[in-house]
mmCIF file of C-alpha atoms in Angstrom:
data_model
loop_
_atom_site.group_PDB
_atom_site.id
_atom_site.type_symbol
_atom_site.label_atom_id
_atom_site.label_comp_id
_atom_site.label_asym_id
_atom_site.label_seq_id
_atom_site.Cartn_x
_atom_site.Cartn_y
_atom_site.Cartn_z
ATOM 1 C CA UNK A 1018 -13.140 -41.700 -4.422
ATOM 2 C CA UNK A 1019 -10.088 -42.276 -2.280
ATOM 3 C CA UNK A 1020 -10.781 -40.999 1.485
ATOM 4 C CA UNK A 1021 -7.131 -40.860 3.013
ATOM 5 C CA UNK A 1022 -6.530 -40.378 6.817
ATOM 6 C CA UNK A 1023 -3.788 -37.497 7.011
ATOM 7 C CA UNK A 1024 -0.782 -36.373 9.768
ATOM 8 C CA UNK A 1025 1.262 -33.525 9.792
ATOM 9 C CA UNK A 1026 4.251 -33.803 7.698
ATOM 10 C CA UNK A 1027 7.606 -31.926 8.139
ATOM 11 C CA UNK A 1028 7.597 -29.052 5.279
ATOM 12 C CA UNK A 1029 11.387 -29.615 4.911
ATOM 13 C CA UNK A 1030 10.761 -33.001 3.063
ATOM 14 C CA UNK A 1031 8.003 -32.097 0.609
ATOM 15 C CA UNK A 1032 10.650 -32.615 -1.846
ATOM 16 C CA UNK A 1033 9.594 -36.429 -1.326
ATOM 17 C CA UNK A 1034 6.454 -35.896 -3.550
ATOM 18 C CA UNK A 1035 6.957 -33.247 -6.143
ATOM 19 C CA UNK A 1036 10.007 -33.691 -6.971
ATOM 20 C CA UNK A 1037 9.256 -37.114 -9.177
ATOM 21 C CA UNK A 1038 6.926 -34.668 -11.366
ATOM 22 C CA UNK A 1039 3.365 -35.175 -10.586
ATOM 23 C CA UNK A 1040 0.485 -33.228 -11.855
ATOM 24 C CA UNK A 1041 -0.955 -31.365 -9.088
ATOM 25 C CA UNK A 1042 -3.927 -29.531 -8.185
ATOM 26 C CA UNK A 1043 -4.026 -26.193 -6.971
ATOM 27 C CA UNK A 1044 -6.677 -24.884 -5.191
ATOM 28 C CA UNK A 1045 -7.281 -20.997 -4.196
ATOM 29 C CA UNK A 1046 -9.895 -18.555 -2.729
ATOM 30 C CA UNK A 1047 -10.216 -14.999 -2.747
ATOM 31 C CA UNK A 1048 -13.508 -13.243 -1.139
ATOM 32 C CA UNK A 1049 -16.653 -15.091 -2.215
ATOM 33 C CA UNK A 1050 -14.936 -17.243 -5.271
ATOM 34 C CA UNK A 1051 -13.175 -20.596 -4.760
ATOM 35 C CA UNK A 1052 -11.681 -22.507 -7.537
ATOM 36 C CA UNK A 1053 -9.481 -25.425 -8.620
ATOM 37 C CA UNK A 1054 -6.574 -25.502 -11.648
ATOM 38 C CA UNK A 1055 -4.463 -29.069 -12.793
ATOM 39 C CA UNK A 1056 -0.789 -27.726 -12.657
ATOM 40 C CA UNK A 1057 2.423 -29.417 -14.316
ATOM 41 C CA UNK A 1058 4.705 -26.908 -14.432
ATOM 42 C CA UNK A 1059 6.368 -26.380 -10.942
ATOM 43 C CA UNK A 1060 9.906 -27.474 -9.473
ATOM 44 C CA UNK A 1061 11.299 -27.263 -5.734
ATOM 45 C CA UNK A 1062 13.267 -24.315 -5.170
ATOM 46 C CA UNK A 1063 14.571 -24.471 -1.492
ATOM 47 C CA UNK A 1064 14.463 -27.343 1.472
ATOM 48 C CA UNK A 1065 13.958 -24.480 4.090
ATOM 49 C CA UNK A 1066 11.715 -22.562 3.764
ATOM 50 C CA UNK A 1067 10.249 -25.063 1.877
ATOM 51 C CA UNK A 1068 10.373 -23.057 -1.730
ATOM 52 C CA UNK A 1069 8.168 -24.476 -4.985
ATOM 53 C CA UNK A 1070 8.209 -22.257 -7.886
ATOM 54 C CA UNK A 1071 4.677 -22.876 -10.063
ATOM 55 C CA UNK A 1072 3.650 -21.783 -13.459
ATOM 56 C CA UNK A 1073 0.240 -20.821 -13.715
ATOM 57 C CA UNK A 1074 -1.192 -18.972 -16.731
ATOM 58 C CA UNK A 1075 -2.735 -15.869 -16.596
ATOM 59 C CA UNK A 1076 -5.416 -17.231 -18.820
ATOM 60 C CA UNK A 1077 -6.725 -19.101 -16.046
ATOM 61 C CA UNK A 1078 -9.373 -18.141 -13.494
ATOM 62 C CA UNK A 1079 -6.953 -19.081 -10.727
ATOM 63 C CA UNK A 1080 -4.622 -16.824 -11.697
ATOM 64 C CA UNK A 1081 -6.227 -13.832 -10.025
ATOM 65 C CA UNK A 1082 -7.698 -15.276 -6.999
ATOM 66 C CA UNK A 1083 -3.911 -16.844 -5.992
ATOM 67 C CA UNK A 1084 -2.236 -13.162 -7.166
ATOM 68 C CA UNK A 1085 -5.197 -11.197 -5.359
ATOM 69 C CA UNK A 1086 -5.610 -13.555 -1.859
ATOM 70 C CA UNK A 1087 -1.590 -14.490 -1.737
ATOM 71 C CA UNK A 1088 -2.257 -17.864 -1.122
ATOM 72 C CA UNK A 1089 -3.085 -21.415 -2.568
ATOM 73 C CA UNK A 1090 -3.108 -25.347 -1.417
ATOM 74 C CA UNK A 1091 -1.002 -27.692 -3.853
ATOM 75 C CA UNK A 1092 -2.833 -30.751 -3.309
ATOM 76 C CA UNK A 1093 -1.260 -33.899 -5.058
ATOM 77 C CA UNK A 1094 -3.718 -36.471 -6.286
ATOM 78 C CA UNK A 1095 -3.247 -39.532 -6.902
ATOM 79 C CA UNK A 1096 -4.575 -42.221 -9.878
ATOM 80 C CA UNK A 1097 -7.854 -42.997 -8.874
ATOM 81 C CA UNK A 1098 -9.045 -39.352 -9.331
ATOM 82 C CA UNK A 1099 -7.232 -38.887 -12.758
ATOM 83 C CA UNK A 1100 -9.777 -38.932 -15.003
ATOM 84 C CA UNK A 1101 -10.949 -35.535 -12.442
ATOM 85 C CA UNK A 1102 -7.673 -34.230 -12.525
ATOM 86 C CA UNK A 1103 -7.874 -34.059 -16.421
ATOM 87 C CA UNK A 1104 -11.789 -32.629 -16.246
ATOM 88 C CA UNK A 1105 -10.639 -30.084 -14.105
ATOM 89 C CA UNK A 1106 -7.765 -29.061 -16.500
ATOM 90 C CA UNK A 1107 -9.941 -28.553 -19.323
ATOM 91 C CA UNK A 1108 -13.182 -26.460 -17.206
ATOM 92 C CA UNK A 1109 -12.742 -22.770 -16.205
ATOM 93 C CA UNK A 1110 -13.834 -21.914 -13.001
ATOM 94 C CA UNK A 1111 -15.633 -18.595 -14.905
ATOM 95 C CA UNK A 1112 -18.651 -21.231 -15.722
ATOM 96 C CA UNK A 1113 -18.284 -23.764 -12.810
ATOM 97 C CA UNK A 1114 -17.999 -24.336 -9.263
ATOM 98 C CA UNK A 1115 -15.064 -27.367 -9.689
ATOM 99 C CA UNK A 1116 -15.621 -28.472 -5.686
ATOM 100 C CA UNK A 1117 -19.602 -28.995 -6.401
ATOM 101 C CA UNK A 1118 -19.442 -30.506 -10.251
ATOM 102 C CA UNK A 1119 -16.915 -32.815 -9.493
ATOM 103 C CA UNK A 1120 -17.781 -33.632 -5.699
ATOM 104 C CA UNK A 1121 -14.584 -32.611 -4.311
ATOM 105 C CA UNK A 1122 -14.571 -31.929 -0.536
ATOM 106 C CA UNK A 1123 -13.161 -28.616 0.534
ATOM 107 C CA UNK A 1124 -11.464 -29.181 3.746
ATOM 108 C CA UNK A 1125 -10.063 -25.902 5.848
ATOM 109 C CA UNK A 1126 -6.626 -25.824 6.055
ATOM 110 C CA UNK A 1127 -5.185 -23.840 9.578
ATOM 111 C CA UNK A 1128 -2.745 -20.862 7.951
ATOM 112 C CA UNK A 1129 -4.679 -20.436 4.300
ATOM 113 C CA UNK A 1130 -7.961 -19.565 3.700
ATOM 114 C CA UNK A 1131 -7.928 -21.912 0.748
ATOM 115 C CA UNK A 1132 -9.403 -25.025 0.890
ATOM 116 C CA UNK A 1133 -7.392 -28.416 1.210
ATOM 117 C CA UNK A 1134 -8.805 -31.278 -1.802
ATOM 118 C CA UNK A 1135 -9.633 -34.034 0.843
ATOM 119 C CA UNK A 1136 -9.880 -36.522 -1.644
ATOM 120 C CA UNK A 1137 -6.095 -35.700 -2.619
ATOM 121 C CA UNK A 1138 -2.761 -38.066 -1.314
ATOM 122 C CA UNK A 1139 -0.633 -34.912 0.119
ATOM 123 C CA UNK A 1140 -2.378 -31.315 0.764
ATOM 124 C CA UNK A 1141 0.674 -27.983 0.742
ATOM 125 C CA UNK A 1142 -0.890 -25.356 2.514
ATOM 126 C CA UNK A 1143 1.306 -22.488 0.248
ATOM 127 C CA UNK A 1144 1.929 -18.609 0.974
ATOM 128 C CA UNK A 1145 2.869 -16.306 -2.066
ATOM 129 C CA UNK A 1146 6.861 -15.615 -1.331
ATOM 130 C CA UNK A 1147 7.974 -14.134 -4.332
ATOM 131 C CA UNK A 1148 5.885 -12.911 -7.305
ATOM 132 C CA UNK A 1149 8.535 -10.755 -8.839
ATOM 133 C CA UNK A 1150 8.603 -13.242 -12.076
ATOM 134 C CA UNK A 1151 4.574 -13.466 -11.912
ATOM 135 C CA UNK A 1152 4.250 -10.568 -15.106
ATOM 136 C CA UNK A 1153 7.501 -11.651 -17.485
ATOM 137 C CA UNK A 1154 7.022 -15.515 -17.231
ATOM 138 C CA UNK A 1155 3.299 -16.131 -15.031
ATOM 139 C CA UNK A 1156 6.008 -18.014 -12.484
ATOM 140 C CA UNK A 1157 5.344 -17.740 -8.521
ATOM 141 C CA UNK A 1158 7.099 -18.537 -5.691
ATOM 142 C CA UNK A 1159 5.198 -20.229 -3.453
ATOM 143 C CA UNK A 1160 6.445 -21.287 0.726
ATOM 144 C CA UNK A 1161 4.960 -24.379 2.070
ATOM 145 C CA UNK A 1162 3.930 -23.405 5.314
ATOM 146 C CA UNK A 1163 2.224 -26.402 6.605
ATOM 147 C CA UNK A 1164 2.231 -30.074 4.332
ATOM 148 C CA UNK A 1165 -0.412 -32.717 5.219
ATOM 149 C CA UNK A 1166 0.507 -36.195 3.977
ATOM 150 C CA UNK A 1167 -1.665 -39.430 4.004
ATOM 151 C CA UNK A 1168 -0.649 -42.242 6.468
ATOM 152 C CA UNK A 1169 -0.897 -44.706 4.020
ATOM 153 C CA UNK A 1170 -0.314 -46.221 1.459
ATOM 154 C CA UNK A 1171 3.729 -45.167 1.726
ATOM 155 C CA UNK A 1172 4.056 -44.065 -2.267
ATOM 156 C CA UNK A 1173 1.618 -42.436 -4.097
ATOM 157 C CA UNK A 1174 0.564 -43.710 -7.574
ATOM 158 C CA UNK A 1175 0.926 -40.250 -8.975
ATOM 159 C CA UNK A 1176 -0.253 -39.112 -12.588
ATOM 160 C CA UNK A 1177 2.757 -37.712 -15.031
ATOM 161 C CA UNK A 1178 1.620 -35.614 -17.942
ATOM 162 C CA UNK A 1179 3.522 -36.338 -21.389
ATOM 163 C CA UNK A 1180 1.374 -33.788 -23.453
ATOM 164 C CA UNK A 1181 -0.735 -34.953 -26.157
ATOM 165 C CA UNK A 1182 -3.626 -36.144 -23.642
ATOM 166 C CA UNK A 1183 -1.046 -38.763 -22.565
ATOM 167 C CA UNK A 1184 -0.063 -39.566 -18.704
ATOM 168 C CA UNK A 1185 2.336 -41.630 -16.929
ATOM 169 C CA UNK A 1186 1.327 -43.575 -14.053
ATOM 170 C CA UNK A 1187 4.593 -43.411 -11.467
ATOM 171 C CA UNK A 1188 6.386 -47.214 -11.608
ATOM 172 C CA UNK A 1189 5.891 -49.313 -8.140
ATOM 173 C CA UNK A 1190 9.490 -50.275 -8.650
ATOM 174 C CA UNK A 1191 11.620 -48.135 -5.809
ATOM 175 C CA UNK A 1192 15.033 -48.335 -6.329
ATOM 176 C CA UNK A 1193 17.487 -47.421 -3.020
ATOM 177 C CA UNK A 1194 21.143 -46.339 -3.702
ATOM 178 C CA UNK A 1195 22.066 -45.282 -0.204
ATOM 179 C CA UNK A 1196 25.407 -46.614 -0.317
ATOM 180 C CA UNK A 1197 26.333 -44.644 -3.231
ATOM 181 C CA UNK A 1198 25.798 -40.945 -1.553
ATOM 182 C CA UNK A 1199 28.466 -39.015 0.204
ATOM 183 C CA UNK A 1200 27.627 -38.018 3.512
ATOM 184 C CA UNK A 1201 25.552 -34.961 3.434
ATOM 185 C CA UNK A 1202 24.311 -35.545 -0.026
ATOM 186 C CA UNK A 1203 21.175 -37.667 0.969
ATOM 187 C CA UNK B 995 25.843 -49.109 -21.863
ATOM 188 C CA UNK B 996 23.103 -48.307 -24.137
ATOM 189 C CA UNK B 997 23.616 -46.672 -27.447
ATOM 190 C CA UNK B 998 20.532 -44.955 -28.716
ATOM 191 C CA UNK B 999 19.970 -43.916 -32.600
ATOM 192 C CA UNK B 1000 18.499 -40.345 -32.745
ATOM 193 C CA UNK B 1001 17.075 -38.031 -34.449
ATOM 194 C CA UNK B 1002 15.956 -34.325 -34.469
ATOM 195 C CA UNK B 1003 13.191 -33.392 -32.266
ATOM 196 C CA UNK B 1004 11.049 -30.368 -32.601
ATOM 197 C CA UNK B 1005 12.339 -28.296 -29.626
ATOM 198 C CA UNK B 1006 8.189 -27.291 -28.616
ATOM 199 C CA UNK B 1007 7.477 -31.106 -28.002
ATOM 200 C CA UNK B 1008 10.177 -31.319 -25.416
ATOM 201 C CA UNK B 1009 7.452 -31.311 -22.801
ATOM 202 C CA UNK B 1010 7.163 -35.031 -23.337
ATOM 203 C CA UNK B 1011 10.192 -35.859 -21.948
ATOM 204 C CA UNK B 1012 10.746 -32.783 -19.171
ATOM 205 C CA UNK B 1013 7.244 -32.722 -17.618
ATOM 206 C CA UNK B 1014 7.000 -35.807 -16.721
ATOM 207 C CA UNK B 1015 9.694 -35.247 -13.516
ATOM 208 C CA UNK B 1016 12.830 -36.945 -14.160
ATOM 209 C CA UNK B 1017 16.358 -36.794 -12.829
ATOM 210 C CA UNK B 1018 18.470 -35.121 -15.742
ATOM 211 C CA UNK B 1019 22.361 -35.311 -16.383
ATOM 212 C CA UNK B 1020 23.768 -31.463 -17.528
ATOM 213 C CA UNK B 1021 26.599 -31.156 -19.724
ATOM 214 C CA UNK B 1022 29.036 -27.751 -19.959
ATOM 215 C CA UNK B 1023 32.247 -26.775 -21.108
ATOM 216 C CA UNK B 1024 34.080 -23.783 -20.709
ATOM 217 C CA UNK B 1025 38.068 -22.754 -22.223
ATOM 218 C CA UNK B 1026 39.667 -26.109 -21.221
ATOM 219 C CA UNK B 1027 37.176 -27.734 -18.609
ATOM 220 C CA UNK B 1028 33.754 -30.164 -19.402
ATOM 221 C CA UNK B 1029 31.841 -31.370 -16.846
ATOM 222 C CA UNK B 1030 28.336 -32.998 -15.642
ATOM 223 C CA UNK B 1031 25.646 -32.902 -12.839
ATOM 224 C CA UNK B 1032 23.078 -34.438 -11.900
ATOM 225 C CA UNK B 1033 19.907 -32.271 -11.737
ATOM 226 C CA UNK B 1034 16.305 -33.146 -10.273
ATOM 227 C CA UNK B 1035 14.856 -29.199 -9.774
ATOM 228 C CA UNK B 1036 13.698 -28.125 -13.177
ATOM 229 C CA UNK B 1037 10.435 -27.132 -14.924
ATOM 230 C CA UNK B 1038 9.008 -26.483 -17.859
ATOM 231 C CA UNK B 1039 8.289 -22.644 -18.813
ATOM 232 C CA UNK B 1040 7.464 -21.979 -22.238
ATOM 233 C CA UNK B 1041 6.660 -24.124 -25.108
ATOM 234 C CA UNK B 1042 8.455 -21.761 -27.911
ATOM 235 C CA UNK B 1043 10.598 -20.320 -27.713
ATOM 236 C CA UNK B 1044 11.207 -23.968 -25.159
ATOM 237 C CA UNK B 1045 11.946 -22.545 -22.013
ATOM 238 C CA UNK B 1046 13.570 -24.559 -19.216
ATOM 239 C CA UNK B 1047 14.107 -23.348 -15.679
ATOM 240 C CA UNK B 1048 16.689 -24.904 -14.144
ATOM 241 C CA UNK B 1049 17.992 -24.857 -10.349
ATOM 242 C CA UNK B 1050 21.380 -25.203 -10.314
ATOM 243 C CA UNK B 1051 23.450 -24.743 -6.708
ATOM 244 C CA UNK B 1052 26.378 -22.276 -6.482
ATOM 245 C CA UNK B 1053 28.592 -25.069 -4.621
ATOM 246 C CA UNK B 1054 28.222 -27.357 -7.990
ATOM 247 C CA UNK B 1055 31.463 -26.950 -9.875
ATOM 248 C CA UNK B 1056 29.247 -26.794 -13.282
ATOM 249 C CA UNK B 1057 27.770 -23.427 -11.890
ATOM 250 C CA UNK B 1058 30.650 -20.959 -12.893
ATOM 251 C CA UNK B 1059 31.333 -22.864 -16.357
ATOM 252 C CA UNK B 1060 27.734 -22.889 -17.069
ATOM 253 C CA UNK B 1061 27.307 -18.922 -16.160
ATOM 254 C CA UNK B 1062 30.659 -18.190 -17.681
ATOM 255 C CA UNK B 1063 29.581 -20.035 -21.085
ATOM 256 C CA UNK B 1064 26.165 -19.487 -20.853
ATOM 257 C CA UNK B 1065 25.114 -22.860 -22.286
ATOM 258 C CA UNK B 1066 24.223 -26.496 -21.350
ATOM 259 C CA UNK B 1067 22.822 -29.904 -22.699
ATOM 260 C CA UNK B 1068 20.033 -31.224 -20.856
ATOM 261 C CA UNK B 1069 20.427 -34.765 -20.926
ATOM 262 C CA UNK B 1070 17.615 -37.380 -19.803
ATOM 263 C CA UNK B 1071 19.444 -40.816 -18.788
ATOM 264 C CA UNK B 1072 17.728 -44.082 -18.423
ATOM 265 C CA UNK B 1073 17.181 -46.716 -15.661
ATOM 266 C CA UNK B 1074 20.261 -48.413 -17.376
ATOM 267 C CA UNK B 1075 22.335 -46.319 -16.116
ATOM 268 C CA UNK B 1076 20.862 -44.893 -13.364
ATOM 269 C CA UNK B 1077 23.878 -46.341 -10.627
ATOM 270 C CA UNK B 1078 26.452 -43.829 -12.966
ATOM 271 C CA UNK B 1079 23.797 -41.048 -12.511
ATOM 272 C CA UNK B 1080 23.763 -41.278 -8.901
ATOM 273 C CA UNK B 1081 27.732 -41.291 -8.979
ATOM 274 C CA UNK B 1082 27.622 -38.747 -11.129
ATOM 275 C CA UNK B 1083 25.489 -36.603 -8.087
ATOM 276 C CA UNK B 1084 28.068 -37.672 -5.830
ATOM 277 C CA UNK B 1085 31.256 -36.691 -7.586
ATOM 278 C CA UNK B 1086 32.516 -33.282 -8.140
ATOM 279 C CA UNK B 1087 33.997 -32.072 -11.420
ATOM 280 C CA UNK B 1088 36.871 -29.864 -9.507
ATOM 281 C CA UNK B 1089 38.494 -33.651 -8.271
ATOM 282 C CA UNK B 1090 37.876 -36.058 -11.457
ATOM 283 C CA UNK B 1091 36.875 -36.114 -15.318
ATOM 284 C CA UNK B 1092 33.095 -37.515 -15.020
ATOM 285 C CA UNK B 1093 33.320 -38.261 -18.492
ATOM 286 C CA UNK B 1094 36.464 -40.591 -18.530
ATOM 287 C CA UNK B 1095 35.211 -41.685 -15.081
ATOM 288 C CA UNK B 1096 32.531 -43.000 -15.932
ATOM 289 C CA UNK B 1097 33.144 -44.480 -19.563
ATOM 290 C CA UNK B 1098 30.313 -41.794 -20.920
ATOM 291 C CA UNK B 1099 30.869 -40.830 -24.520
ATOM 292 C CA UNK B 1100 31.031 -37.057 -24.951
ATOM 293 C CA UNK B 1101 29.288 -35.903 -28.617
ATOM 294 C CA UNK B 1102 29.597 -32.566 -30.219
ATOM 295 C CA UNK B 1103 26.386 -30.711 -30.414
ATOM 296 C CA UNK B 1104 25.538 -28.438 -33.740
ATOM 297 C CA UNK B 1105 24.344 -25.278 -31.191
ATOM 298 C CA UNK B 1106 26.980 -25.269 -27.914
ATOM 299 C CA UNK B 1107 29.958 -26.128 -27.459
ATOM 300 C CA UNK B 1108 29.031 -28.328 -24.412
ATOM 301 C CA UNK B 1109 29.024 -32.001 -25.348
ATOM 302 C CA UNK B 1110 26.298 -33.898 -25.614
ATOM 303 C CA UNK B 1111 25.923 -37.220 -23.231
ATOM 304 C CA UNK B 1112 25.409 -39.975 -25.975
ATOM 305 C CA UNK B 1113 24.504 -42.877 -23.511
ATOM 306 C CA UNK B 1114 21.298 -40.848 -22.407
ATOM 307 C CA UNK B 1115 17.962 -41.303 -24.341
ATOM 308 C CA UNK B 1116 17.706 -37.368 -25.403
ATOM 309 C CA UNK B 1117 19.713 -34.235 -26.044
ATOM 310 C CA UNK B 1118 18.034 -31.288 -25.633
ATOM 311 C CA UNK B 1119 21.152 -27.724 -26.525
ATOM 312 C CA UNK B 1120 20.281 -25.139 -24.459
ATOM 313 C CA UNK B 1121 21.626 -21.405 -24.677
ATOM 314 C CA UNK B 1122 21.027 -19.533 -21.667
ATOM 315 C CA UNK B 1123 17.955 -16.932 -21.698
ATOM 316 C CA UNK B 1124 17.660 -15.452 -18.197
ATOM 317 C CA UNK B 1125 20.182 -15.259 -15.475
ATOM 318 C CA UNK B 1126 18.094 -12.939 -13.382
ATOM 319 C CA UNK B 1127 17.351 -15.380 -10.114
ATOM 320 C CA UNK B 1128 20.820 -16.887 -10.658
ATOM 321 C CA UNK B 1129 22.197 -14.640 -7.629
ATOM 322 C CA UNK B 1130 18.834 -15.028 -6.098
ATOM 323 C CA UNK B 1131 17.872 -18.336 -5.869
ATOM 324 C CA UNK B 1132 20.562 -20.635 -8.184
ATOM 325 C CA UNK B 1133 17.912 -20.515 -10.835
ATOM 326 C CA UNK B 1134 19.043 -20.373 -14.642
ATOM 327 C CA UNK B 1135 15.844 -19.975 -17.646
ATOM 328 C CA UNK B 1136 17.660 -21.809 -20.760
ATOM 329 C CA UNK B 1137 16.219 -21.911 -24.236
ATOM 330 C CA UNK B 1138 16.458 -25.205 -26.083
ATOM 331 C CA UNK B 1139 17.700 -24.543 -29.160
ATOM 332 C CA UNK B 1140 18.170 -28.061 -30.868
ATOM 333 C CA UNK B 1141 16.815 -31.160 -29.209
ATOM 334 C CA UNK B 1142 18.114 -35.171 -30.535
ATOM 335 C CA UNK B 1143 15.999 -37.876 -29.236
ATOM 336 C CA UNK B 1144 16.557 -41.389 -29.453
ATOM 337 C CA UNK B 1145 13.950 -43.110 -32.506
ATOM 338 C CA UNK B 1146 13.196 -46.210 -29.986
ATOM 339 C CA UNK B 1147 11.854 -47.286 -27.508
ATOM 340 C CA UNK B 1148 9.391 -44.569 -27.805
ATOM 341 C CA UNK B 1149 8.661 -43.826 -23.950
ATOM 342 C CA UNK B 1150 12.145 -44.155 -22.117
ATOM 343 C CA UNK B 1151 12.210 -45.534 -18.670
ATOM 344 C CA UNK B 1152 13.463 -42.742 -16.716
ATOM 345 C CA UNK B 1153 14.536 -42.157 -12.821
ATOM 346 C CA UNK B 1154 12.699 -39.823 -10.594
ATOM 347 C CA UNK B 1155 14.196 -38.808 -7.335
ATOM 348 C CA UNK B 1156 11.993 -39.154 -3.991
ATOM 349 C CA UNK B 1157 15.308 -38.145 -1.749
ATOM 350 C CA UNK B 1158 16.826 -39.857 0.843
ATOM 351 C CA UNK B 1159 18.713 -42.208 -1.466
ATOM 352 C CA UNK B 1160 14.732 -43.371 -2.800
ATOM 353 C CA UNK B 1161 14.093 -43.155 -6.639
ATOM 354 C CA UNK B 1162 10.766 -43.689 -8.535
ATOM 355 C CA UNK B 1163 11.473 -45.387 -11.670
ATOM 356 C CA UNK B 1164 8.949 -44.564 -14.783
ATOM 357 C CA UNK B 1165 6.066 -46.577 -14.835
ATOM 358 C CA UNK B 1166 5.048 -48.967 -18.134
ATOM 359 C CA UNK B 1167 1.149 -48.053 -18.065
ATOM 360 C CA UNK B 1168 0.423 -44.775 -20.187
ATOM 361 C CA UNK B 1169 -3.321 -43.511 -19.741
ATOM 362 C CA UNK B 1170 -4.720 -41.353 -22.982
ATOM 363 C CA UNK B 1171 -7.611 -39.344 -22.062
ATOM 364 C CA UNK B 1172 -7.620 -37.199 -25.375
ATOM 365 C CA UNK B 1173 -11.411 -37.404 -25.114
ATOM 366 C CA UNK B 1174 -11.509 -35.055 -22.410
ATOM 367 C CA UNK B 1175 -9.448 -32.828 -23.718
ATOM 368 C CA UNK B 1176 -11.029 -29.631 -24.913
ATOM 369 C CA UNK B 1177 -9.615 -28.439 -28.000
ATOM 370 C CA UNK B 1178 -6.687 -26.530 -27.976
ATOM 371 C CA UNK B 1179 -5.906 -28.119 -24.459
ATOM 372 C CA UNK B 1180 -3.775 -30.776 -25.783
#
């Protein structure tokens, strides 16, 4: 299990993680229940507040405890805990306790009451900022109100679902075209 | 340039291509203008009918023709041309003809009247199915109506933007873990 060391990162830049696509794993809590869901459907919305808008489906336990409590943690994990992230996916926290079966460490975050995944690259401490889509399409607005990055390594091998059971492992290859943005556009 | 062969795709599969996170080119025409943006804030929302939101800002010269015609292609370019994509980001359709500008081959599609981009790997139509966060937040829900994908390679090597100039390009390793799938998870 990766153990990362973690700073404070500015909410305004989350962008730099979720917007390449990841699977990530949101975490909630709501009175005595806890749980974990693998999400794949989410997209940034805004820079400031820092806006993501997530599909979760109200099939799933999570569902509930994040519409009840308000609240969640978008943790993004990286490659070494994929074969987790998929377990996780494909359990309902109705039967199990997802921390304890797959010994994840909660980790409390300071403005949610839901845990952070310690064992996860970046940890998005999220409060619910607009559920008016939540019935028609299960889609909520969440604000980032405090992001907690790892110090190293600089780019996370993230996991990129295809469907079918089939993932994407993010290139190494970084390509910089600086020169070819206006000012302003970066 | 690359030219791709393609064929019909079934419009609930698009997942495969969308999920994963990558920078997409959007096409739209309206009376006698056609342009194209680049687009990196868009997520998956329905397998069928395929729903696609989209985030689309009210300073991009594509927004009126695309709420005024009420229709798009989604295209999903390649690292071959990912220098013309970022040009593309950087350009605005109120100064120059993207299209001529950048030696891109405009296609007709069978479902819009907004051209299809035939250097980039897939097609997807789309009609648009919910303005309702347009005022709101920028954010346009399009159905795919007819999607043409390119027969080979059969994973294209696409662009993911990190920001700040920084993109992520596809990696080569795909991971299957259909064996932990449960059924009717895949």
């Amino acid at each position: 299990m990766p153990r990362y060391t973690k700073k404070d990162f500015p909410t305004h830049n989350i962008r730099r993680f979720l917007e390449p696509g990841p699977i990530v794993l949101v975490s909630s809590a709501h009175k005595d229940q806890v749980n974990i869901m693998t999400m794949g459907w989410h997209m940034m919305m805004e820079f400031s507040p820092a806006l993501i808008a997530c599909l979760i489906s109200s099939g799933n336990h999570s569902f509930d405890l994040i519409r009840n409590s308000r609240q969640c943690v978008i943790n993004i994990p990286t490659v070494d805990i994929a074969e987790t992230v998929v377990k996780i996916g494909n359990t309902s926290g109705r039967e199990i306790d997802k921390f304890f079966a797959f010994g994840l460490t909660p980790k409390p975050g300071t403005h949610v009451r839901a845990p952070l995944i310690d064992e996860c690259y970046a940890n998005f401490e999220c409060t619910l900022a607009d559920a008016g889509w939540a019935k028609e399409y299960n889609v909520f607005v969440f604000e980032v109100v405090k992001a907690h990055v790892a110090t190293s390594p600089k780019l996370p091998k993230t996991i990129h679902y295809r469907g079918d059971g089939e993932f994407m492992i993010s290139g190494s290859e970084t390509k910089k075209w600086r020169r070819l943005f206006r000012p302003g556009m970066l």
